[in-house]
CSV table of C-alpha atoms and ligand atoms in Angstrom, one decimal:
chain,number,residue,atom,x,y,z
A,1,UNK,CA,13.5,-4.3,-10.2
A,2,UNK,CA,12.1,-1.1,-11.8
A,3,UNK,CA,15.2,0.1,-13.6
A,4,UNK,CA,14.4,3.8,-13.7
A,5,UNK,CA,13.3,3.9,-10.0
A,6,UNK,CA,15.3,1.5,-7.8
A,7,UNK,CA,14.1,3.4,-4.7
A,8,UNK,CA,10.7,1.8,-5.1
A,9,UNK,CA,11.6,-1.8,-4.3
A,10,UNK,CA,14.4,-0.8,-1.9
A,11,UNK,CA,11.8,1.0,0.2
A,12,UNK,CA,9.4,-2.0,0.6
A,13,UNK,CA,7.0,-0.1,2.8
A,14,UNK,CA,4.8,2.9,2.2
A,15,UNK,CA,1.7,4.6,3.5
A,16,UNK,CA,-1.6,4.9,1.6
A,17,UNK,CA,-3.9,7.7,2.7
A,18,UNK,CA,-7.5,7.8,1.7
A,19,UNK,CA,-9.0,11.1,2.6
A,20,UNK,CA,-11.8,13.2,1.2
A,21,UNK,CA,-15.4,14.1,1.8
A,22,UNK,CA,-16.2,10.5,2.7
A,23,UNK,CA,-14.3,11.0,6.0
A,24,UNK,CA,-17.4,12.9,7.2
A,25,UNK,CA,-20.1,10.2,6.8
A,26,UNK,CA,-17.3,8.0,8.2
A,27,UNK,CA,-18.7,4.8,6.8
A,28,UNK,CA,-16.3,3.7,4.0
A,29,UNK,CA,-15.1,5.6,1.0
A,30,UNK,CA,-17.7,3.9,-1.2
A,31,UNK,CA,-20.6,5.3,0.8
A,32,UNK,CA,-21.9,7.3,-2.2
A,33,UNK,CA,-22.1,4.1,-4.2
A,34,UNK,CA,-23.3,1.8,-1.5
A,35,UNK,CA,-26.1,4.2,-0.5
A,36,UNK,CA,-26.8,5.2,-4.1
A,37,UNK,CA,-26.5,8.9,-3.1
A,38,UNK,CA,-27.0,11.6,-5.7
A,39,UNK,CA,-24.5,14.3,-6.3
A,40,UNK,CA,-26.9,16.7,-4.7
A,41,UNK,CA,-27.4,14.7,-1.5
A,42,UNK,CA,-23.7,14.1,-1.2
A,43,UNK,CA,-23.0,17.8,-1.5
A,44,UNK,CA,-23.9,18.2,2.2
A,45,UNK,CA,-20.4,16.9,2.9
A,46,UNK,CA,-18.9,19.4,0.5
A,47,UNK,CA,-20.5,22.2,2.5
A,48,UNK,CA,-19.2,20.9,5.8
A,49,UNK,CA,-15.7,19.8,4.9
A,50,UNK,CA,-13.5,21.7,7.4
A,51,UNK,CA,-10.5,19.7,8.5
A,52,UNK,CA,-9.2,22.1,11.1
A,53,UNK,CA,-6.6,19.6,12.5
A,54,UNK,CA,-5.1,18.8,9.1
A,55,UNK,CA,-1.3,18.8,9.6
A,56,UNK,CA,0.5,16.8,6.9
A,57,UNK,CA,3.7,17.2,8.9
A,58,UNK,CA,2.2,14.9,11.5
A,59,UNK,CA,1.2,12.4,8.8
A,60,UNK,CA,4.7,12.5,7.4
A,61,UNK,CA,6.3,12.0,10.8
A,62,UNK,CA,3.9,9.1,11.7
A,63,UNK,CA,4.9,7.5,8.4
A,64,UNK,CA,8.6,7.9,8.8
A,65,UNK,CA,8.4,6.7,12.4
A,66,UNK,CA,6.6,3.6,11.3
A,67,UNK,CA,9.5,2.9,8.9
A,68,UNK,CA,7.6,3.9,5.7
A,69,UNK,CA,9.6,5.4,2.9
A,70,UNK,CA,6.8,6.9,0.7
A,71,UNK,CA,3.2,8.1,1.0
A,72,UNK,CA,0.4,8.0,-1.5
A,73,UNK,CA,-2.6,10.3,-1.0
A,74,UNK,CA,-5.9,10.3,-2.8
A,75,UNK,CA,-5.9,13.6,-4.9
A,76,UNK,CA,-9.4,12.6,-6.0
A,77,UNK,CA,-11.4,9.4,-5.2
A,78,UNK,CA,-14.4,8.0,-7.0
A,79,UNK,CA,-16.7,10.6,-5.6
A,80,UNK,CA,-14.9,13.1,-7.7
A,81,UNK,CA,-13.9,15.6,-5.0
A,82,UNK,CA,-10.5,17.2,-5.5
A,83,UNK,CA,-8.1,18.0,-2.7
A,84,UNK,CA,-6.2,20.5,-4.8
A,85,UNK,CA,-7.0,23.8,-6.4
A,86,UNK,CA,-7.8,22.4,-9.9
A,87,UNK,CA,-8.5,25.0,-12.5
A,88,UNK,CA,-10.8,22.5,-14.2
A,89,UNK,CA,-13.6,22.1,-11.6
A,90,UNK,CA,-15.3,23.9,-8.7
A,91,UNK,CA,-15.6,20.6,-6.8
A,92,UNK,CA,-12.4,21.1,-4.8
A,93,UNK,CA,-11.2,21.8,-1.3
A,94,UNK,CA,-10.7,25.5,-2.0
A,95,UNK,CA,-14.5,25.9,-2.3
A,96,UNK,CA,-15.3,24.1,1.0
A,97,UNK,CA,-15.0,25.7,4.4
A,98,UNK,CA,-11.4,24.7,4.7
A,99,UNK,CA,-10.8,27.0,1.7
A,100,UNK,CA,-7.3,26.0,0.6
A,101,UNK,CA,-5.3,23.6,-1.5
A,102,UNK,CA,-4.5,20.6,0.6
A,103,UNK,CA,-2.0,18.9,-1.7
A,104,UNK,CA,0.7,21.5,-1.7
A,105,UNK,CA,1.4,21.3,2.1
A,106,UNK,CA,1.2,17.5,1.8
A,107,UNK,CA,3.9,17.4,-0.8
A,108,UNK,CA,6.1,19.8,1.2
A,109,UNK,CA,5.7,17.8,4.4
A,110,UNK,CA,6.8,14.6,2.8
A,111,UNK,CA,9.9,16.1,1.3
A,112,UNK,CA,10.8,17.6,4.7
A,113,UNK,CA,10.7,14.1,6.2
A,114,UNK,CA,12.7,12.6,3.3
A,115,UNK,CA,9.8,10.6,2.0
A,116,UNK,CA,8.9,9.9,-1.6
A,117,UNK,CA,5.8,11.6,-2.9
A,118,UNK,CA,2.9,9.6,-4.2
A,119,UNK,CA,-0.5,10.4,-5.6
A,120,UNK,CA,-3.6,8.2,-6.0
A,121,UNK,CA,-5.9,9.4,-8.7
A,122,UNK,CA,-9.3,8.0,-9.4
A,123,UNK,CA,-10.1,7.3,-13.1
A,124,UNK,CA,-13.7,6.9,-11.9
A,125,UNK,CA,-15.7,10.1,-11.2
A,126,UNK,CA,-19.3,9.9,-9.8
A,127,UNK,CA,-19.6,13.7,-9.8
A,128,UNK,CA,-18.5,14.7,-13.3
A,129,UNK,CA,-21.5,15.5,-15.5
A,130,UNK,CA,-20.0,13.8,-18.5
A,131,UNK,CA,-19.1,10.5,-16.7
A,132,UNK,CA,-21.7,8.1,-18.0
A,133,UNK,CA,-23.7,6.0,-15.5
A,134,UNK,CA,-22.4,2.5,-15.6
A,135,UNK,CA,-22.7,-0.7,-13.5
A,136,UNK,CA,-20.7,0.7,-10.5
A,137,UNK,CA,-22.2,4.2,-10.6
A,138,UNK,CA,-24.3,5.3,-7.6
A,139,UNK,CA,-27.2,6.0,-10.0
A,140,UNK,CA,-27.0,2.5,-11.6
A,141,UNK,CA,-30.5,1.6,-10.2
A,142,UNK,CA,-32.2,4.9,-11.2
A,143,UNK,CA,-35.3,4.4,-13.2
A,144,UNK,CA,-34.2,6.7,-15.9
A,145,UNK,CA,-30.5,5.8,-16.6
A,146,UNK,CA,-30.9,6.3,-20.3
A,147,UNK,CA,-32.3,9.7,-19.7
A,148,UNK,CA,-29.6,10.6,-17.2
A,149,UNK,CA,-27.0,9.4,-19.7
A,150,UNK,CA,-28.3,11.4,-22.6
A,151,UNK,CA,-25.9,14.2,-23.4
A,152,UNK,CA,-23.1,12.8,-21.2
A,153,UNK,CA,-19.9,12.7,-23.3
A,154,UNK,CA,-17.0,10.5,-22.2
A,155,UNK,CA,-14.7,12.4,-24.6
A,156,UNK,CA,-15.2,15.5,-22.6
A,157,UNK,CA,-14.6,13.6,-19.3
A,158,UNK,CA,-11.4,12.2,-20.8
A,159,UNK,CA,-10.2,15.6,-21.5
A,160,UNK,CA,-10.9,16.6,-17.9
A,161,UNK,CA,-9.1,13.5,-16.6
A,162,UNK,CA,-6.0,14.1,-18.7
A,163,UNK,CA,-6.1,17.8,-17.8
A,164,UNK,CA,-6.2,17.1,-14.1
A,165,UNK,CA,-3.4,14.6,-14.3
A,166,UNK,CA,-1.4,17.3,-16.2
A,167,UNK,CA,-2.1,19.8,-13.4
A,168,UNK,CA,-1.0,17.3,-10.6
A,169,UNK,CA,2.2,16.4,-12.4
A,170,UNK,CA,3.1,19.9,-13.4
A,171,UNK,CA,2.4,22.0,-10.4
A,172,UNK,CA,3.9,20.2,-7.4
A,173,UNK,CA,7.5,19.5,-8.4
A,174,UNK,CA,8.8,15.9,-8.6
A,175,UNK,CA,6.2,13.3,-8.1
A,176,UNK,CA,7.7,9.8,-7.6
A,177,UNK,CA,4.6,7.6,-7.7
A,178,UNK,CA,1.2,7.4,-9.3
A,179,UNK,CA,-1.6,5.0,-8.4
A,180,UNK,CA,-4.5,5.1,-11.0
A,181,UNK,CA,-7.8,3.5,-9.8
A,182,UNK,CA,-9.4,1.6,-11.6
A,183,UNK,CA,-10.5,-0.2,-14.8
A,184,UNK,CA,-13.4,-2.5,-14.9
A,185,UNK,CA,-14.2,-3.1,-18.6
A,186,UNK,CA,-14.4,-6.8,-18.3
A,187,UNK,CA,-15.5,-7.6,-14.7
A,188,UNK,CA,-18.7,-8.6,-13.1
A,189,UNK,CA,-19.1,-5.0,-12.1
A,190,UNK,CA,-20.3,-4.2,-15.6
A,191,UNK,CA,-23.5,-6.3,-15.3
A,192,UNK,CA,-26.2,-3.6,-16.0
A,193,UNK,CA,-24.8,-0.6,-17.7
A,194,UNK,CA,-21.3,-1.8,-18.6
A,195,UNK,CA,-17.9,-1.0,-17.2
A,196,UNK,CA,-15.0,1.3,-18.2
A,197,UNK,CA,-11.4,0.6,-19.2
A,198,UNK,CA,-8.4,1.6,-21.2
A,199,UNK,CA,-10.4,2.9,-24.1
A,200,UNK,CA,-12.6,5.1,-22.0
A,201,UNK,CA,-9.5,6.7,-20.3
A,202,UNK,CA,-7.4,6.6,-23.5
A,203,UNK,CA,-4.8,5.0,-21.2
A,204,UNK,CA,-2.0,4.9,-23.8
A,205,UNK,CA,-2.1,8.7,-24.3
A,206,UNK,CA,-2.6,9.3,-20.5
A,207,UNK,CA,0.4,7.1,-19.6
A,208,UNK,CA,2.6,8.8,-22.2
A,209,UNK,CA,1.6,12.2,-20.7
A,210,UNK,CA,2.5,11.0,-17.3
A,211,UNK,CA,6.0,9.8,-18.4
A,212,UNK,CA,6.6,13.0,-20.4
A,213,UNK,CA,5.8,15.2,-17.4
A,214,UNK,CA,7.5,13.0,-14.8
A,215,UNK,CA,10.1,10.7,-16.4
A,216,UNK,CA,11.2,9.1,-13.2
A,217,UNK,CA,7.8,8.3,-11.9
A,218,UNK,CA,6.5,4.7,-11.2
A,219,UNK,CA,2.9,4.0,-12.3
A,220,UNK,CA,0.7,1.2,-11.2
A,221,UNK,CA,-1.2,-1.3,-13.4
A,222,UNK,CA,-4.8,-0.1,-13.1
A,223,UNK,CA,-5.1,1.8,-16.4
A,224,UNK,CA,-6.1,-1.4,-18.1
A,225,UNK,CA,-2.6,-1.5,-19.7
A,226,UNK,CA,0.6,-2.6,-18.1
A,227,UNK,CA,2.3,-0.2,-15.7
A,228,UNK,CA,5.6,-0.5,-13.7
A,229,UNK,CA,4.2,-2.8,-11.0
A,230,UNK,CA,1.1,-4.8,-10.1
A,231,UNK,CA,-1.2,-4.1,-7.2
A,232,UNK,CA,-2.8,-7.1,-5.3
A,233,UNK,CA,-5.4,-5.6,-3.1
A,234,UNK,CA,-6.4,-6.9,0.4
A,235,UNK,CA,-4.8,-10.3,0.0
A,236,UNK,CA,-1.3,-11.8,0.4
A,237,UNK,CA,0.0,-13.4,-2.8
A,238,UNK,CA,1.0,-17.0,-2.4
A,239,UNK,CA,4.4,-16.3,-4.0
A,240,UNK,CA,6.2,-13.8,-6.1
A,241,UNK,CA,3.7,-12.2,-8.6
A,242,UNK,CA,4.1,-13.3,-12.2
A,243,UNK,CA,2.8,-12.0,-15.5
A,244,UNK,CA,3.0,-14.4,-18.4
A,245,UNK,CA,5.4,-16.6,-16.5
A,246,UNK,CA,7.8,-13.8,-15.6
A,247,UNK,CA,8.2,-12.3,-12.1
A,248,UNK,CA,7.0,-8.6,-11.9
A,249,UNK,CA,7.4,-5.8,-9.4
A,250,UNK,CA,4.5,-5.7,-7.1
A,251,UNK,CA,3.0,-3.9,-4.1
A,252,UNK,CA,0.1,-5.2,-2.0
A,253,UNK,CA,-2.2,-2.5,-0.7
A,254,UNK,CA,-3.8,-3.4,2.7
A,255,UNK,CA,-6.1,-1.7,5.2
A,256,UNK,CA,-5.9,-1.6,8.9
A,257,UNK,CA,-9.6,-2.6,9.3
A,258,UNK,CA,-11.0,-3.4,5.9
A,259,UNK,CA,-12.0,0.1,5.0
A,260,UNK,CA,-9.8,2.7,3.1
A,261,UNK,CA,-11.7,5.8,4.1
A,262,UNK,CA,-12.3,6.6,7.8
A,263,UNK,CA,-14.9,4.2,9.1
A,264,UNK,CA,-15.8,5.1,12.6
A,265,UNK,CA,-17.7,2.0,13.7
A,266,UNK,CA,-15.5,-0.6,12.0
A,267,UNK,CA,-13.5,-2.4,14.7
A,268,UNK,CA,-12.1,-5.1,12.5
A,269,UNK,CA,-8.5,-4.0,13.2
A,270,UNK,CA,-5.6,-6.2,12.3
A,271,UNK,CA,-3.2,-6.7,15.2
A,272,UNK,CA,0.3,-5.1,15.0
A,273,UNK,CA,1.8,-8.6,14.9
A,274,UNK,CA,-0.3,-9.5,11.9
A,275,UNK,CA,0.5,-6.3,10.1
A,276,UNK,CA,4.2,-7.0,10.6
A,277,UNK,CA,3.9,-10.6,9.5
A,278,UNK,CA,2.1,-9.3,6.3
A,279,UNK,CA,4.9,-6.9,5.6
A,280,UNK,CA,7.5,-9.6,6.1
A,281,UNK,CA,5.6,-12.1,4.1
A,282,UNK,CA,5.3,-9.7,1.2
A,283,UNK,CA,9.0,-8.9,1.2
A,284,UNK,CA,9.9,-12.6,1.3
A,285,UNK,CA,8.0,-12.9,-1.9
A,286,UNK,CA,9.6,-9.8,-3.5
A,287,UNK,CA,6.8,-7.3,-2.9
A,288,UNK,CA,6.1,-4.0,-1.2
A,289,UNK,CA,3.4,-3.2,1.3
A,290,UNK,CA,1.3,0.0,1.0
A,291,UNK,CA,-0.5,0.2,4.3
A,292,UNK,CA,-3.5,2.5,4.5
A,293,UNK,CA,-4.7,5.0,7.0
A,294,UNK,CA,-8.0,7.0,6.6
A,295,UNK,CA,-7.7,10.3,8.5
A,296,UNK,CA,-10.8,11.7,10.1
A,297,UNK,CA,-13.0,14.6,8.8
A,298,UNK,CA,-10.9,16.9,11.0
A,299,UNK,CA,-7.8,15.8,9.2
A,300,UNK,CA,-6.0,13.8,11.8
A,301,UNK,CA,-5.0,10.1,12.0
A,302,UNK,CA,-7.1,8.6,14.7
A,303,UNK,CA,-5.6,7.1,17.8
A,304,UNK,CA,-6.3,3.5,16.7
A,305,UNK,CA,-4.5,3.9,13.5
A,306,UNK,CA,-1.6,5.8,15.2
A,307,UNK,CA,-1.2,3.0,17.7
A,308,UNK,CA,-0.8,0.5,14.8
A,309,UNK,CA,1.8,2.6,13.1
A,310,UNK,CA,3.7,3.1,16.4
A,311,UNK,CA,3.7,-0.7,17.0
A,312,UNK,CA,5.1,-1.4,13.5
A,313,UNK,CA,7.6,1.4,14.0
A,314,UNK,CA,8.9,-0.1,17.3
A,315,UNK,CA,9.6,-3.4,15.4
A,316,UNK,CA,11.1,-1.6,12.4
A,317,UNK,CA,13.5,0.4,14.5
A,318,UNK,CA,15.2,-2.9,15.4
A,319,UNK,CA,14.5,-4.9,12.3
A,320,UNK,CA,14.3,-2.7,9.2
A,321,UNK,CA,17.6,-4.3,8.0
A,322,UNK,CA,15.6,-7.4,7.1
A,323,UNK,CA,13.1,-5.2,5.1
A,324,UNK,CA,14.9,-2.4,3.2
A,325,UNK,CA,16.5,-3.5,0.0
A,326,UNK,CA,15.7,-7.1,0.8
A,327,UNK,CA,13.7,-9.5,-1.2
A,328,UNK,CA,13.2,-13.2,-2.0
A,329,UNK,CA,15.9,-15.6,-0.9
A,330,UNK,CA,17.8,-18.2,-2.9
A,331,UNK,CA,17.0,-20.7,-0.1
A,332,UNK,CA,13.7,-22.2,0.9
A,333,UNK,CA,12.3,-21.3,4.3
A,334,UNK,CA,11.0,-24.1,6.6
A,335,UNK,CA,7.5,-24.0,8.1
A,336,UNK,CA,6.5,-21.1,10.3
A,337,UNK,CA,9.4,-18.9,9.0
A,338,UNK,CA,9.9,-16.4,6.2
A,339,UNK,CA,13.2,-15.6,4.6
A,340,UNK,CA,14.3,-12.3,3.2
A,341,UNK,CA,17.8,-11.9,1.7
A,342,UNK,CA,20.0,-8.9,0.8
A,343,UNK,CA,23.3,-10.1,-0.7
A,344,UNK,CA,25.1,-12.1,1.9
A,345,UNK,CA,22.5,-11.5,4.7
A,346,UNK,CA,19.8,-14.0,5.2
A,347,UNK,CA,17.0,-13.0,7.6
A,348,UNK,CA,15.0,-15.8,9.2
A,349,UNK,CA,11.7,-14.4,10.5
A,350,UNK,CA,10.3,-16.8,13.2
A,351,UNK,CA,6.5,-16.6,13.0
A,352,UNK,CA,6.4,-19.3,15.8
A,353,UNK,CA,9.1,-19.6,18.5
A,354,UNK,CA,10.3,-23.2,18.7
A,355,UNK,CA,11.8,-24.9,21.7
A,356,UNK,CA,15.5,-24.3,21.5
A,357,UNK,CA,16.2,-25.5,18.0
A,358,UNK,CA,15.3,-24.3,14.5
A,359,UNK,CA,16.3,-26.5,11.6
A,360,UNK,CA,17.2,-24.8,8.3
A,361,UNK,CA,17.4,-27.0,5.2
A,362,UNK,CA,20.4,-26.7,2.8
A,363,UNK,CA,22.3,-24.2,4.9
A,364,UNK,CA,24.8,-26.5,6.5
A,365,UNK,CA,28.3,-25.1,5.9
A,366,UNK,CA,27.0,-21.9,4.3
A,367,UNK,CA,26.7,-19.6,7.3
A,368,UNK,CA,29.7,-17.8,8.9
A,369,UNK,CA,28.0,-16.2,11.8
A,370,UNK,CA,24.5,-15.8,13.2
A,371,UNK,CA,22.7,-13.5,15.6
A,372,UNK,CA,19.4,-12.4,16.8
A,373,UNK,CA,18.7,-9.1,15.0
A,374,UNK,CA,16.9,-7.3,17.8
A,375,UNK,CA,20.0,-7.2,20.1
A,376,UNK,CA,22.8,-8.6,18.0
A,377,UNK,CA,23.3,-11.5,20.4
A,378,UNK,CA,25.1,-14.5,19.1
A,379,UNK,CA,23.3,-17.8,18.4
A,380,UNK,CA,25.1,-21.1,17.9
A,381,UNK,CA,25.2,-23.1,14.7
A,382,UNK,CA,25.1,-26.8,15.0
A,383,UNK,CA,25.4,-29.4,12.3
A,384,UNK,CA,24.3,-32.8,13.7
A,385,UNK,CA,25.4,-35.9,12.0
A,386,UNK,CA,22.4,-36.9,9.8
A,387,UNK,CA,23.0,-40.5,10.7
A,388,UNK,CA,22.6,-39.9,14.5
A,389,UNK,CA,19.6,-41.6,16.0
A,390,UNK,CA,17.3,-39.8,18.4
A,391,UNK,CA,18.0,-41.1,22.0
A,392,UNK,CA,16.4,-40.4,25.4
A,393,UNK,CA,18.2,-37.1,25.7
A,394,UNK,CA,19.8,-36.4,22.3
A,395,UNK,CA,17.8,-35.2,19.3
A,396,UNK,CA,18.3,-37.2,16.1
A,397,UNK,CA,20.1,-35.8,13.1
A,398,UNK,CA,18.3,-33.8,10.5
A,399,UNK,CA,18.4,-34.6,6.8
A,400,UNK,CA,21.9,-34.0,5.3
A,401,UNK,CA,22.6,-30.4,4.6
A,402,UNK,CA,20.5,-29.1,7.5
A,403,UNK,CA,21.8,-26.3,9.7
A,404,UNK,CA,20.5,-26.3,13.2
A,405,UNK,CA,20.5,-23.1,15.2
A,406,UNK,CA,20.2,-23.1,19.0
A,407,UNK,CA,17.8,-20.5,20.3
A,408,UNK,CA,17.3,-19.2,23.8
A,409,UNK,CA,14.3,-20.6,25.6
A,410,UNK,CA,12.9,-17.1,26.1
A,411,UNK,CA,11.5,-15.6,23.0
A,412,UNK,CA,12.8,-12.0,22.5
A,413,UNK,CA,10.0,-9.6,23.4
A,414,UNK,CA,9.4,-8.3,19.8
A,415,UNK,CA,6.5,-8.9,17.5
A,416,UNK,CA,8.4,-11.1,15.1
A,417,UNK,CA,11.9,-12.3,16.2
A,418,UNK,CA,14.5,-12.4,13.4
A,419,UNK,CA,17.8,-14.2,13.0
A,420,UNK,CA,20.5,-12.5,10.9
A,421,UNK,CA,22.7,-15.0,9.2
A,422,UNK,CA,25.9,-14.0,7.5
A,423,UNK,CA,26.4,-16.2,4.5
A,424,UNK,CA,29.8,-17.3,3.2
A,425,UNK,CA,30.3,-15.1,0.1
A,426,UNK,CA,31.0,-18.1,-2.1
A,427,UNK,CA,27.5,-19.4,-1.3
A,428,UNK,CA,25.6,-16.2,-2.4
A,429,UNK,CA,23.8,-16.3,-5.7
A,430,UNK,CA,23.5,-13.0,-7.5
B,1,GLC,C1,-10.3,0.0,-4.9
B,1,GLC,C2,-11.4,0.8,-4.4
B,1,GLC,C3,-11.0,1.7,-3.4
B,1,GLC,C4,-9.6,1.9,-2.9
B,1,GLC,C5,-8.6,1.1,-3.7
B,1,GLC,C6,-7.3,0.9,-3.1
B,1,GLC,O1,-10.3,-0.5,-6.1
B,1,GLC,O2,-12.3,1.2,-5.3
B,1,GLC,O3,-12.0,2.4,-2.8
B,1,GLC,O4,-9.3,3.2,-3.2
B,1,GLC,O5,-9.0,0.1,-4.4
B,1,GLC,O6,-6.5,0.0,-3.7
């Protein structure tokens, strides 16, 4: 648990928003890198950025209705374009056709919906003239990289980076969350011209600045030095995340279709069922889910993404009790199930619907009452004598200590059915 910000793990579910100039090419937020586009070529998107349908109130409503408790928006992505009216650059929304600061209304909209306010901020900057060309820069394959790098000065870029973070954390009231992205000093990315990491960003000083300006904020782990939580990306951890053998706070970031930025022709959408199972799976391992949407160049969340959010919201409306404030269980879940627990409530998420009986090891005698969560309908507890042999019409006993619950034949018509078990207080571990 992050002591100074318990809201973070209680929330369990947030919305990531990747939005910037790359919404216009609409083929992944790394388009500048993938297509090795120069700053000059890329500027055609700057000249056309005019999101006339941008309404952050709608984003905030969609997030709240999906059951999300916080939202994290890209203030600047790797392409260097800034959504706010930074005094330190001209490469900002105010100088595009939209002509205004897009961060201020976003912050207001979240607060109006009771959501926590998060910023994503790219450490990488493919636009800044002092940011040296490295192994992941769009110009990495240029014939004259040494020439292009002559005169670039990372010390000046660092000043810019720190200055912009100062602006973002000074001018918009309380900011609850900050996601820096990312450090790559020691990865394969660095092949040709090297990578960048904590030294390049002066991460110690930057993190100290963040904490000074926003003492309550939670910060991720991508500065190349430890933060408040770790950030598995596009995979589900096998169990609780550990650092040096100790469990840590974590948040998985996931996409709807494999791309973060709006990607028009990408149809690789995860189903609503799968997204809900991913959320549940993460909470059962003590983690949060930050689920991404990539609004269009006109500023709206497209219908496919909205449908996913609505589907999750329908499930959350009935089941959020098994998510908010819940985490790993003291008990071990059997196959095809995930447990989450909050105090004396144990939630059994049934990823597969068995025929009439579900067998839960080690719970015999420990449950006072049980119900289906979607409609609070009672389900019966059975403890079959472990010595009983299976006969023509009677099931055999399960291993000693097993609690058997009798389910209706008809699976409730929800994405993931959940049993709510009320544990006997004396059996609850703190
Ligand atoms: C990455 C990518 C990226 C995305 C992010 C989300 O490291 O560079 O485009 O913003 O992770 O976690």
